[in-house]
Amino acid sequence: MACTLTAGRPERCKEFVGGIKSIYFIPYGTMTAITYDTGTAGEEDQILTITGVSTLFKYDLKGANSFEQTLTSSRENGTTFAEQTLTFTVKGQDVKTTKELKLLAWGRPHVVIRTNANTFYLAGLEHGMDVTTGVISNGTAMGDLNGYTFTMVGMEAIPANNLSVASPFTDALLAPGVFTAATINLGTTI
């Protein structure tokens, strides 16, 4: 593996937006094959297709939700890894959502993150993502949150891969209702 840089990067225009639009939970271990973009120089880590996934579960988000990645390198140990942290809030409590979030805490799904800029990332590619904290809050005042705030963390060898916006998989994620590619559907709605 080459350790030298291959390109520079100019200062970009102020055209970007932050935040997360939705997240999709893929049951751990159901991805059977991943195809990477090998034809575009500089985009070899971008995922074109994912096969084997028959069900994933979409959570629409709005407000203060975040996905951050921290790269940590150790000269002494010769290691580098990426810590992927997803924090999201689901508004309103009910029995079914409490049950689903309990199951989420017990598992370690792969997670697709769709940003407000319509960029897709696949977090927990190899090892999945674990819930580290889950807060069920009723608030104190009338205007406080009644809902759930969860933090999930994944440890991977590389940062989360981008999913190609032109792939059949992301086309399916953008489709309303039932997914059209590879028999992927939204699963049951809470």
mmCIF file with all atom_site columns, N, CA, C and O in Angstrom, residues 19-25 56-65 86-92 97 101 112-116 118 120 148 173-177 179 186 188-190:
data_model
loop_
_atom_site.group_PDB
_atom_site.id
_atom_site.type_symbol
_atom_site.label_atom_id
_atom_site.label_alt_id
_atom_site.label_comp_id
_atom_site.label_asym_id
_atom_site.label_entity_id
_atom_site.label_seq_id
_atom_site.pdbx_PDB_ins_code
_atom_site.Cartn_x
_atom_site.Cartn_y
_atom_site.Cartn_z
_atom_site.occupancy
_atom_site.B_iso_or_equiv
_atom_site.pdbx_formal_charge
_atom_site.auth_seq_id
_atom_site.auth_comp_id
_atom_site.auth_asym_id
_atom_site.auth_atom_id
_atom_site.pdbx_PDB_model_num
ATOM 1   N N  . GLY A 1 19  ? -25.790 18.070 8.070  1.00 0.00 ? 19  GLY A N  1
ATOM 2   C CA . GLY A 1 19  ? -26.950 17.380 8.614  1.00 0.00 ? 19  GLY A CA 1
ATOM 3   C C  . GLY A 1 19  ? -27.272 16.075 7.918  1.00 0.00 ? 19  GLY A C  1
ATOM 4   O O  . GLY A 1 19  ? -26.740 15.756 6.859  1.00 0.00 ? 19  GLY A O  1
ATOM 5   N N  . ILE A 1 20  ? -28.158 15.330 8.555  1.00 0.00 ? 20  ILE A N  1
ATOM 6   C CA . ILE A 1 20  ? -28.561 14.008 8.074  1.00 0.00 ? 20  ILE A CA 1
ATOM 7   C C  . ILE A 1 20  ? -30.047 14.015 7.750  1.00 0.00 ? 20  ILE A C  1
ATOM 8   O O  . ILE A 1 20  ? -30.863 14.481 8.546  1.00 0.00 ? 20  ILE A O  1
ATOM 9   N N  . LYS A 1 21  ? -30.393 13.474 6.588  1.00 0.00 ? 21  LYS A N  1
ATOM 10  C CA . LYS A 1 21  ? -31.787 13.384 6.154  1.00 0.00 ? 21  LYS A CA 1
ATOM 11  C C  . LYS A 1 21  ? -32.438 12.083 6.623  1.00 0.00 ? 21  LYS A C  1
ATOM 12  O O  . LYS A 1 21  ? -33.581 12.066 7.051  1.00 0.00 ? 21  LYS A O  1
ATOM 13  N N  . SER A 1 22  ? -31.691 10.973 6.519  1.00 0.00 ? 22  SER A N  1
ATOM 14  C CA . SER A 1 22  ? -32.242 9.680  6.926  1.00 0.00 ? 22  SER A CA 1
ATOM 15  C C  . SER A 1 22  ? -31.113 8.682  7.142  1.00 0.00 ? 22  SER A C  1
ATOM 16  O O  . SER A 1 22  ? -29.997 8.874  6.666  1.00 0.00 ? 22  SER A O  1
ATOM 17  N N  . ILE A 1 23  ? -31.441 7.627  7.879  1.00 0.00 ? 23  ILE A N  1
ATOM 18  C CA . ILE A 1 23  ? -30.507 6.524  8.086  1.00 0.00 ? 23  ILE A CA 1
ATOM 19  C C  . ILE A 1 23  ? -31.238 5.226  7.772  1.00 0.00 ? 23  ILE A C  1
ATOM 20  O O  . ILE A 1 23  ? -32.458 5.138  7.915  1.00 0.00 ? 23  ILE A O  1
ATOM 21  N N  . TYR A 1 24  ? -30.474 4.239  7.302  1.00 0.00 ? 24  TYR A N  1
ATOM 22  C CA . TYR A 1 24  ? -31.025 2.948  6.910  1.00 0.00 ? 24  TYR A CA 1
ATOM 23  C C  . TYR A 1 24  ? -30.222 1.865  7.626  1.00 0.00 ? 24  TYR A C  1
ATOM 24  O O  . TYR A 1 24  ? -28.999 1.810  7.474  1.00 0.00 ? 24  TYR A O  1
ATOM 25  N N  . PHE A 1 25  ? -30.884 1.033  8.384  1.00 0.00 ? 25  PHE A N  1
ATOM 26  C CA . PHE A 1 25  ? -30.215 -0.050 9.105  1.00 0.00 ? 25  PHE A CA 1
ATOM 27  C C  . PHE A 1 25  ? -30.298 -1.332 8.277  1.00 0.00 ? 25  PHE A C  1
ATOM 28  O O  . PHE A 1 25  ? -31.375 -1.755 7.868  1.00 0.00 ? 25  PHE A O  1
ATOM 29  N N  . LEU A 1 56  ? -34.029 -3.561 4.668  1.00 0.00 ? 56  LEU A N  1
ATOM 30  C CA . LEU A 1 56  ? -33.383 -2.566 5.510  1.00 0.00 ? 56  LEU A CA 1
ATOM 31  C C  . LEU A 1 56  ? -34.464 -1.659 6.065  1.00 0.00 ? 56  LEU A C  1
ATOM 32  O O  . LEU A 1 56  ? -35.580 -1.627 5.580  1.00 0.00 ? 56  LEU A O  1
ATOM 33  N N  . PHE A 1 57  ? -34.118 -0.955 7.125  1.00 0.00 ? 57  PHE A N  1
ATOM 34  C CA . PHE A 1 57  ? -35.113 -0.191 7.860  1.00 0.00 ? 57  PHE A CA 1
ATOM 35  C C  . PHE A 1 57  ? -34.723 1.272  7.874  1.00 0.00 ? 57  PHE A C  1
ATOM 36  O O  . PHE A 1 57  ? -33.647 1.637  8.330  1.00 0.00 ? 57  PHE A O  1
ATOM 37  N N  . LYS A 1 58  ? -35.620 2.111  7.355  1.00 0.00 ? 58  LYS A N  1
ATOM 38  C CA . LYS A 1 58  ? -35.361 3.536  7.190  1.00 0.00 ? 58  LYS A CA 1
ATOM 39  C C  . LYS A 1 58  ? -35.925 4.328  8.364  1.00 0.00 ? 58  LYS A C  1
ATOM 40  O O  . LYS A 1 58  ? -37.060 4.110  8.794  1.00 0.00 ? 58  LYS A O  1
ATOM 41  N N  . TYR A 1 59  ? -35.115 5.255  8.872  1.00 0.00 ? 59  TYR A N  1
ATOM 42  C CA . TYR A 1 59  ? -35.545 6.214  9.880  1.00 0.00 ? 59  TYR A CA 1
ATOM 43  C C  . TYR A 1 59  ? -35.336 7.607  9.296  1.00 0.00 ? 59  TYR A C  1
ATOM 44  O O  . TYR A 1 59  ? -34.204 7.994  9.005  1.00 0.00 ? 59  TYR A O  1
ATOM 45  N N  . ASP A 1 60  ? -36.421 8.351  9.081  1.00 0.00 ? 60  ASP A N  1
ATOM 46  C CA . ASP A 1 60  ? -36.307 9.731  8.635  1.00 0.00 ? 60  ASP A CA 1
ATOM 47  C C  . ASP A 1 60  ? -35.916 10.589 9.825  1.00 0.00 ? 60  ASP A C  1
ATOM 48  O O  . ASP A 1 60  ? -36.427 10.396 10.936 1.00 0.00 ? 60  ASP A O  1
ATOM 49  N N  . LEU A 1 61  ? -35.032 11.546 9.583  1.00 0.00 ? 61  LEU A N  1
ATOM 50  C CA . LEU A 1 61  ? -34.534 12.393 10.664 1.00 0.00 ? 61  LEU A CA 1
ATOM 51  C C  . LEU A 1 61  ? -34.691 13.860 10.303 1.00 0.00 ? 61  LEU A C  1
ATOM 52  O O  . LEU A 1 61  ? -34.693 14.222 9.137  1.00 0.00 ? 61  LEU A O  1
ATOM 53  N N  . LYS A 1 62  ? -34.774 14.675 11.320 1.00 0.00 ? 62  LYS A N  1
ATOM 54  C CA . LYS A 1 62  ? -34.814 16.118 11.141 1.00 0.00 ? 62  LYS A CA 1
ATOM 55  C C  . LYS A 1 62  ? -34.270 16.744 12.419 1.00 0.00 ? 62  LYS A C  1
ATOM 56  O O  . LYS A 1 62  ? -34.562 16.275 13.508 1.00 0.00 ? 62  LYS A O  1
ATOM 57  N N  . GLY A 1 63  ? -33.454 17.762 12.272 1.00 0.00 ? 63  GLY A N  1
ATOM 58  C CA . GLY A 1 63  ? -32.921 18.436 13.450 1.00 0.00 ? 63  GLY A CA 1
ATOM 59  C C  . GLY A 1 63  ? -31.468 18.085 13.707 1.00 0.00 ? 63  GLY A C  1
ATOM 60  O O  . GLY A 1 63  ? -30.704 17.816 12.787 1.00 0.00 ? 63  GLY A O  1
ATOM 61  N N  . ALA A 1 64  ? -31.096 18.063 14.976 1.00 0.00 ? 64  ALA A N  1
ATOM 62  C CA . ALA A 1 64  ? -29.692 17.900 15.390 1.00 0.00 ? 64  ALA A CA 1
ATOM 63  C C  . ALA A 1 64  ? -29.282 16.435 15.408 1.00 0.00 ? 64  ALA A C  1
ATOM 64  O O  . ALA A 1 64  ? -29.339 15.772 16.435 1.00 0.00 ? 64  ALA A O  1
ATOM 65  N N  . ASN A 1 65  ? -28.862 15.936 14.262 1.00 0.00 ? 65  ASN A N  1
ATOM 66  C CA . ASN A 1 65  ? -28.350 14.577 14.115 1.00 0.00 ? 65  ASN A CA 1
ATOM 67  C C  . ASN A 1 65  ? -26.982 14.693 13.459 1.00 0.00 ? 65  ASN A C  1
ATOM 68  O O  . ASN A 1 65  ? -26.761 15.588 12.645 1.00 0.00 ? 65  ASN A O  1
ATOM 69  N N  . LEU A 1 86  ? -22.326 7.959  15.027 1.00 0.00 ? 86  LEU A N  1
ATOM 70  C CA . LEU A 1 86  ? -23.630 8.425  14.563 1.00 0.00 ? 86  LEU A CA 1
ATOM 71  C C  . LEU A 1 86  ? -24.474 8.763  15.785 1.00 0.00 ? 86  LEU A C  1
ATOM 72  O O  . LEU A 1 86  ? -24.643 7.924  16.675 1.00 0.00 ? 86  LEU A O  1
ATOM 73  N N  . THR A 1 87  ? -24.983 9.981  15.843 1.00 0.00 ? 87  THR A N  1
ATOM 74  C CA . THR A 1 87  ? -25.893 10.387 16.914 1.00 0.00 ? 87  THR A CA 1
ATOM 75  C C  . THR A 1 87  ? -27.197 10.843 16.268 1.00 0.00 ? 87  THR A C  1
ATOM 76  O O  . THR A 1 87  ? -27.178 11.682 15.363 1.00 0.00 ? 87  THR A O  1
ATOM 77  N N  . PHE A 1 88  ? -28.305 10.254 16.707 1.00 0.00 ? 88  PHE A N  1
ATOM 78  C CA . PHE A 1 88  ? -29.589 10.610 16.107 1.00 0.00 ? 88  PHE A CA 1
ATOM 79  C C  . PHE A 1 88  ? -30.688 10.663 17.161 1.00 0.00 ? 88  PHE A C  1
ATOM 80  O O  . PHE A 1 88  ? -30.611 10.019 18.196 1.00 0.00 ? 88  PHE A O  1
ATOM 81  N N  . THR A 1 89  ? -31.705 11.460 16.857 1.00 0.00 ? 89  THR A N  1
ATOM 82  C CA . THR A 1 89  ? -32.842 11.642 17.754 1.00 0.00 ? 89  THR A CA 1
ATOM 83  C C  . THR A 1 89  ? -34.118 11.245 17.022 1.00 0.00 ? 89  THR A C  1
ATOM 84  O O  . THR A 1 89  ? -34.339 11.655 15.880 1.00 0.00 ? 89  THR A O  1
ATOM 85  N N  . VAL A 1 90  ? -34.933 10.424 17.683 1.00 0.00 ? 90  VAL A N  1
ATOM 86  C CA . VAL A 1 90  ? -36.236 10.023 17.180 1.00 0.00 ? 90  VAL A CA 1
ATOM 87  C C  . VAL A 1 90  ? -37.265 10.649 18.104 1.00 0.00 ? 90  VAL A C  1
ATOM 88  O O  . VAL A 1 90  ? -37.248 10.420 19.308 1.00 0.00 ? 90  VAL A O  1
ATOM 89  N N  . LYS A 1 91  ? -38.145 11.447 17.552 1.00 0.00 ? 91  LYS A N  1
ATOM 90  C CA . LYS A 1 91  ? -39.112 12.188 18.363 1.00 0.00 ? 91  LYS A CA 1
ATOM 91  C C  . LYS A 1 91  ? -40.373 11.375 18.634 1.00 0.00 ? 91  LYS A C  1
ATOM 92  O O  . LYS A 1 91  ? -40.850 10.667 17.759 1.00 0.00 ? 91  LYS A O  1
ATOM 93  N N  . GLY A 1 92  ? -40.888 11.482 19.859 1.00 0.00 ? 92  GLY A N  1
ATOM 94  C CA . GLY A 1 92  ? -42.117 10.800 20.247 1.00 0.00 ? 92  GLY A CA 1
ATOM 95  C C  . GLY A 1 92  ? -41.869 9.374  20.704 1.00 0.00 ? 92  GLY A C  1
ATOM 96  O O  . GLY A 1 92  ? -41.201 8.616  20.017 1.00 0.00 ? 92  GLY A O  1
ATOM 97  N N  . THR A 1 97  ? -41.640 1.628  18.998 1.00 0.00 ? 97  THR A N  1
ATOM 98  C CA . THR A 1 97  ? -40.336 2.252  18.778 1.00 0.00 ? 97  THR A CA 1
ATOM 99  C C  . THR A 1 97  ? -39.370 1.871  19.893 1.00 0.00 ? 97  THR A C  1
ATOM 100 O O  . THR A 1 97  ? -38.194 1.579  19.628 1.00 0.00 ? 97  THR A O  1
ATOM 101 N N  . LEU A 1 101 ? -35.814 0.032  19.099 1.00 0.00 ? 101 LEU A N  1
ATOM 102 C CA . LEU A 1 101 ? -34.545 0.617  19.518 1.00 0.00 ? 101 LEU A CA 1
ATOM 103 C C  . LEU A 1 101 ? -33.827 -0.283 20.525 1.00 0.00 ? 101 LEU A C  1
ATOM 104 O O  . LEU A 1 101 ? -32.596 -0.312 20.563 1.00 0.00 ? 101 LEU A O  1
ATOM 105 N N  . VAL A 1 112 ? -26.470 2.877  6.530  1.00 0.00 ? 112 VAL A N  1
ATOM 106 C CA . VAL A 1 112 ? -26.325 3.827  5.428  1.00 0.00 ? 112 VAL A CA 1
ATOM 107 C C  . VAL A 1 112 ? -26.819 5.170  5.943  1.00 0.00 ? 112 VAL A C  1
ATOM 108 O O  . VAL A 1 112 ? -27.919 5.270  6.484  1.00 0.00 ? 112 VAL A O  1
ATOM 109 N N  . ILE A 1 113 ? -25.991 6.184  5.780  1.00 0.00 ? 113 ILE A N  1
ATOM 110 C CA . ILE A 1 113 ? -26.339 7.545  6.206  1.00 0.00 ? 113 ILE A CA 1
ATOM 111 C C  . ILE A 1 113 ? -26.554 8.380  4.954  1.00 0.00 ? 113 ILE A C  1
ATOM 112 O O  . ILE A 1 113 ? -25.677 8.441  4.084  1.00 0.00 ? 113 ILE A O  1
ATOM 113 N N  . ARG A 1 114 ? -27.714 9.001  4.853  1.00 0.00 ? 114 ARG A N  1
ATOM 114 C CA . ARG A 1 114 ? -28.010 9.923  3.748  1.00 0.00 ? 114 ARG A CA 1
ATOM 115 C C  . ARG A 1 114 ? -27.975 11.333 4.310  1.00 0.00 ? 114 ARG A C  1
ATOM 116 O O  . ARG A 1 114 ? -28.749 11.672 5.205  1.00 0.00 ? 114 ARG A O  1
ATOM 117 N N  . THR A 1 115 ? -27.084 12.165 3.784  1.00 0.00 ? 115 THR A N  1
ATOM 118 C CA . THR A 1 115 ? -26.951 13.528 4.289  1.00 0.00 ? 115 THR A CA 1
ATOM 119 C C  . THR A 1 115 ? -27.956 14.448 3.607  1.00 0.00 ? 115 THR A C  1
ATOM 120 O O  . THR A 1 115 ? -28.588 14.080 2.609  1.00 0.00 ? 115 THR A O  1
ATOM 121 N N  . ASN A 1 116 ? -28.074 15.661 4.135  1.00 0.00 ? 116 ASN A N  1
ATOM 122 C CA . ASN A 1 116 ? -28.939 16.662 3.507  1.00 0.00 ? 116 ASN A CA 1
ATOM 123 C C  . ASN A 1 116 ? -28.420 17.086 2.137  1.00 0.00 ? 116 ASN A C  1
ATOM 124 O O  . ASN A 1 116 ? -29.151 17.699 1.361  1.00 0.00 ? 116 ASN A O  1
ATOM 125 N N  . ASN A 1 118 ? -27.533 14.863 -0.020 1.00 0.00 ? 118 ASN A N  1
ATOM 126 C CA . ASN A 1 118 ? -27.759 13.632 -0.795 1.00 0.00 ? 118 ASN A CA 1
ATOM 127 C C  . ASN A 1 118 ? -26.470 12.862 -1.082 1.00 0.00 ? 118 ASN A C  1
ATOM 128 O O  . ASN A 1 118 ? -26.300 12.267 -2.139 1.00 0.00 ? 118 ASN A O  1
ATOM 129 N N  . PHE A 1 120 ? -24.321 9.628  0.300  1.00 0.00 ? 120 PHE A N  1
ATOM 130 C CA . PHE A 1 120 ? -24.588 8.406  1.046  1.00 0.00 ? 120 PHE A CA 1
ATOM 131 C C  . PHE A 1 120 ? -23.274 7.818  1.547  1.00 0.00 ? 120 PHE A C  1
ATOM 132 O O  . PHE A 1 120 ? -22.303 7.744  0.800  1.00 0.00 ? 120 PHE A O  1
ATOM 133 N N  . TYR A 1 148 ? -36.187 9.721  21.836 1.00 0.00 ? 148 TYR A N  1
ATOM 134 C CA . TYR A 1 148 ? -35.011 8.879  22.019 1.00 0.00 ? 148 TYR A CA 1
ATOM 135 C C  . TYR A 1 148 ? -33.798 9.560  21.384 1.00 0.00 ? 148 TYR A C  1
ATOM 136 O O  . TYR A 1 148 ? -33.895 10.080 20.267 1.00 0.00 ? 148 TYR A O  1
ATOM 137 N N  . LEU A 1 173 ? -32.804 3.498  -2.700 1.00 0.00 ? 173 LEU A N  1
ATOM 138 C CA . LEU A 1 173 ? -32.985 4.256  -1.459 1.00 0.00 ? 173 LEU A CA 1
ATOM 139 C C  . LEU A 1 173 ? -33.753 5.551  -1.701 1.00 0.00 ? 173 LEU A C  1
ATOM 140 O O  . LEU A 1 173 ? -34.472 6.022  -0.831 1.00 0.00 ? 173 LEU A O  1
ATOM 141 N N  . LEU A 1 174 ? -33.582 6.130  -2.875 1.00 0.00 ? 174 LEU A N  1
ATOM 142 C CA . LEU A 1 174 ? -34.259 7.391  -3.201 1.00 0.00 ? 174 LEU A CA 1
ATOM 143 C C  . LEU A 1 174 ? -35.707 7.195  -3.631 1.00 0.00 ? 174 LEU A C  1
ATOM 144 O O  . LEU A 1 174 ? -36.486 8.131  -3.633 1.00 0.00 ? 174 LEU A O  1
ATOM 145 N N  . ALA A 1 175 ? -36.060 5.962  -4.002 1.00 0.00 ? 175 ALA A N  1
ATOM 146 C CA . ALA A 1 175 ? -37.417 5.689  -4.473 1.00 0.00 ? 175 ALA A CA 1
ATOM 147 C C  . ALA A 1 175 ? -38.407 5.756  -3.310 1.00 0.00 ? 175 ALA A C  1
ATOM 148 O O  . ALA A 1 175 ? -38.104 5.321  -2.203 1.00 0.00 ? 175 ALA A O  1
ATOM 149 N N  . PRO A 1 176 ? -39.599 6.312  -3.547 1.00 0.00 ? 176 PRO A N  1
ATOM 150 C CA . PRO A 1 176 ? -40.597 6.337  -2.480 1.00 0.00 ? 176 PRO A CA 1
ATOM 151 C C  . PRO A 1 176 ? -41.175 4.948  -2.252 1.00 0.00 ? 176 PRO A C  1
ATOM 152 O O  . PRO A 1 176 ? -41.249 4.136  -3.168 1.00 0.00 ? 176 PRO A O  1
ATOM 153 N N  . GLY A 1 177 ? -41.550 4.669  -1.015 1.00 0.00 ? 177 GLY A N  1
ATOM 154 C CA . GLY A 1 177 ? -42.222 3.408  -0.710 1.00 0.00 ? 177 GLY A CA 1
ATOM 155 C C  . GLY A 1 177 ? -41.313 2.210  -0.816 1.00 0.00 ? 177 GLY A C  1
ATOM 156 O O  . GLY A 1 177 ? -40.242 2.175  -0.260 1.00 0.00 ? 177 GLY A O  1
ATOM 157 N N  . PHE A 1 179 ? -38.671 -0.412 -2.292 1.00 0.00 ? 179 PHE A N  1
ATOM 158 C CA . PHE A 1 179 ? -37.491 -0.323 -3.133 1.00 0.00 ? 179 PHE A CA 1
ATOM 159 C C  . PHE A 1 179 ? -37.680 -1.159 -4.387 1.00 0.00 ? 179 PHE A C  1
ATOM 160 O O  . PHE A 1 179 ? -38.354 -2.181 -4.371 1.00 0.00 ? 179 PHE A O  1
ATOM 161 N N  . LEU A 1 186 ? -38.584 -1.462 2.532  1.00 0.00 ? 186 LEU A N  1
ATOM 162 C CA . LEU A 1 186 ? -38.407 -0.677 3.740  1.00 0.00 ? 186 LEU A CA 1
ATOM 163 C C  . LEU A 1 186 ? -38.634 -1.467 5.012  1.00 0.00 ? 186 LEU A C  1
ATOM 164 O O  . LEU A 1 186 ? -38.390 -0.970 6.092  1.00 0.00 ? 186 LEU A O  1
ATOM 165 N N  . THR A 1 188 ? -41.040 -3.161 7.896  1.00 0.00 ? 188 THR A N  1
ATOM 166 C CA . THR A 1 188 ? -42.275 -2.651 8.474  1.00 0.00 ? 188 THR A CA 1
ATOM 167 C C  . THR A 1 188 ? -42.033 -1.278 9.065  1.00 0.00 ? 188 THR A C  1
ATOM 168 O O  . THR A 1 188 ? -40.967 -0.972 9.587  1.00 0.00 ? 188 THR A O  1
ATOM 169 N N  . THR A 1 189 ? -43.028 -0.449 8.976  1.00 0.00 ? 189 THR A N  1
ATOM 170 C CA . THR A 1 189 ? -42.963 0.897  9.537  1.00 0.00 ? 189 THR A CA 1
ATOM 171 C C  . THR A 1 189 ? -43.461 0.853  10.967 1.00 0.00 ? 189 THR A C  1
ATOM 172 O O  . THR A 1 189 ? -44.449 0.201  11.273 1.00 0.00 ? 189 THR A O  1
ATOM 173 N N  . ILE A 1 190 ? -42.737 1.544  11.822 1.00 0.00 ? 190 ILE A N  1
ATOM 174 C CA . ILE A 1 190 ? -43.138 1.590  13.237 1.00 0.00 ? 190 ILE A CA 1
ATOM 175 C C  . ILE A 1 190 ? -44.347 2.491  13.382 1.00 0.00 ? 190 ILE A C  1
ATOM 176 O O  . ILE A 1 190 ? -44.432 3.532  12.805 1.00 0.00 ? 190 ILE A O  1
#
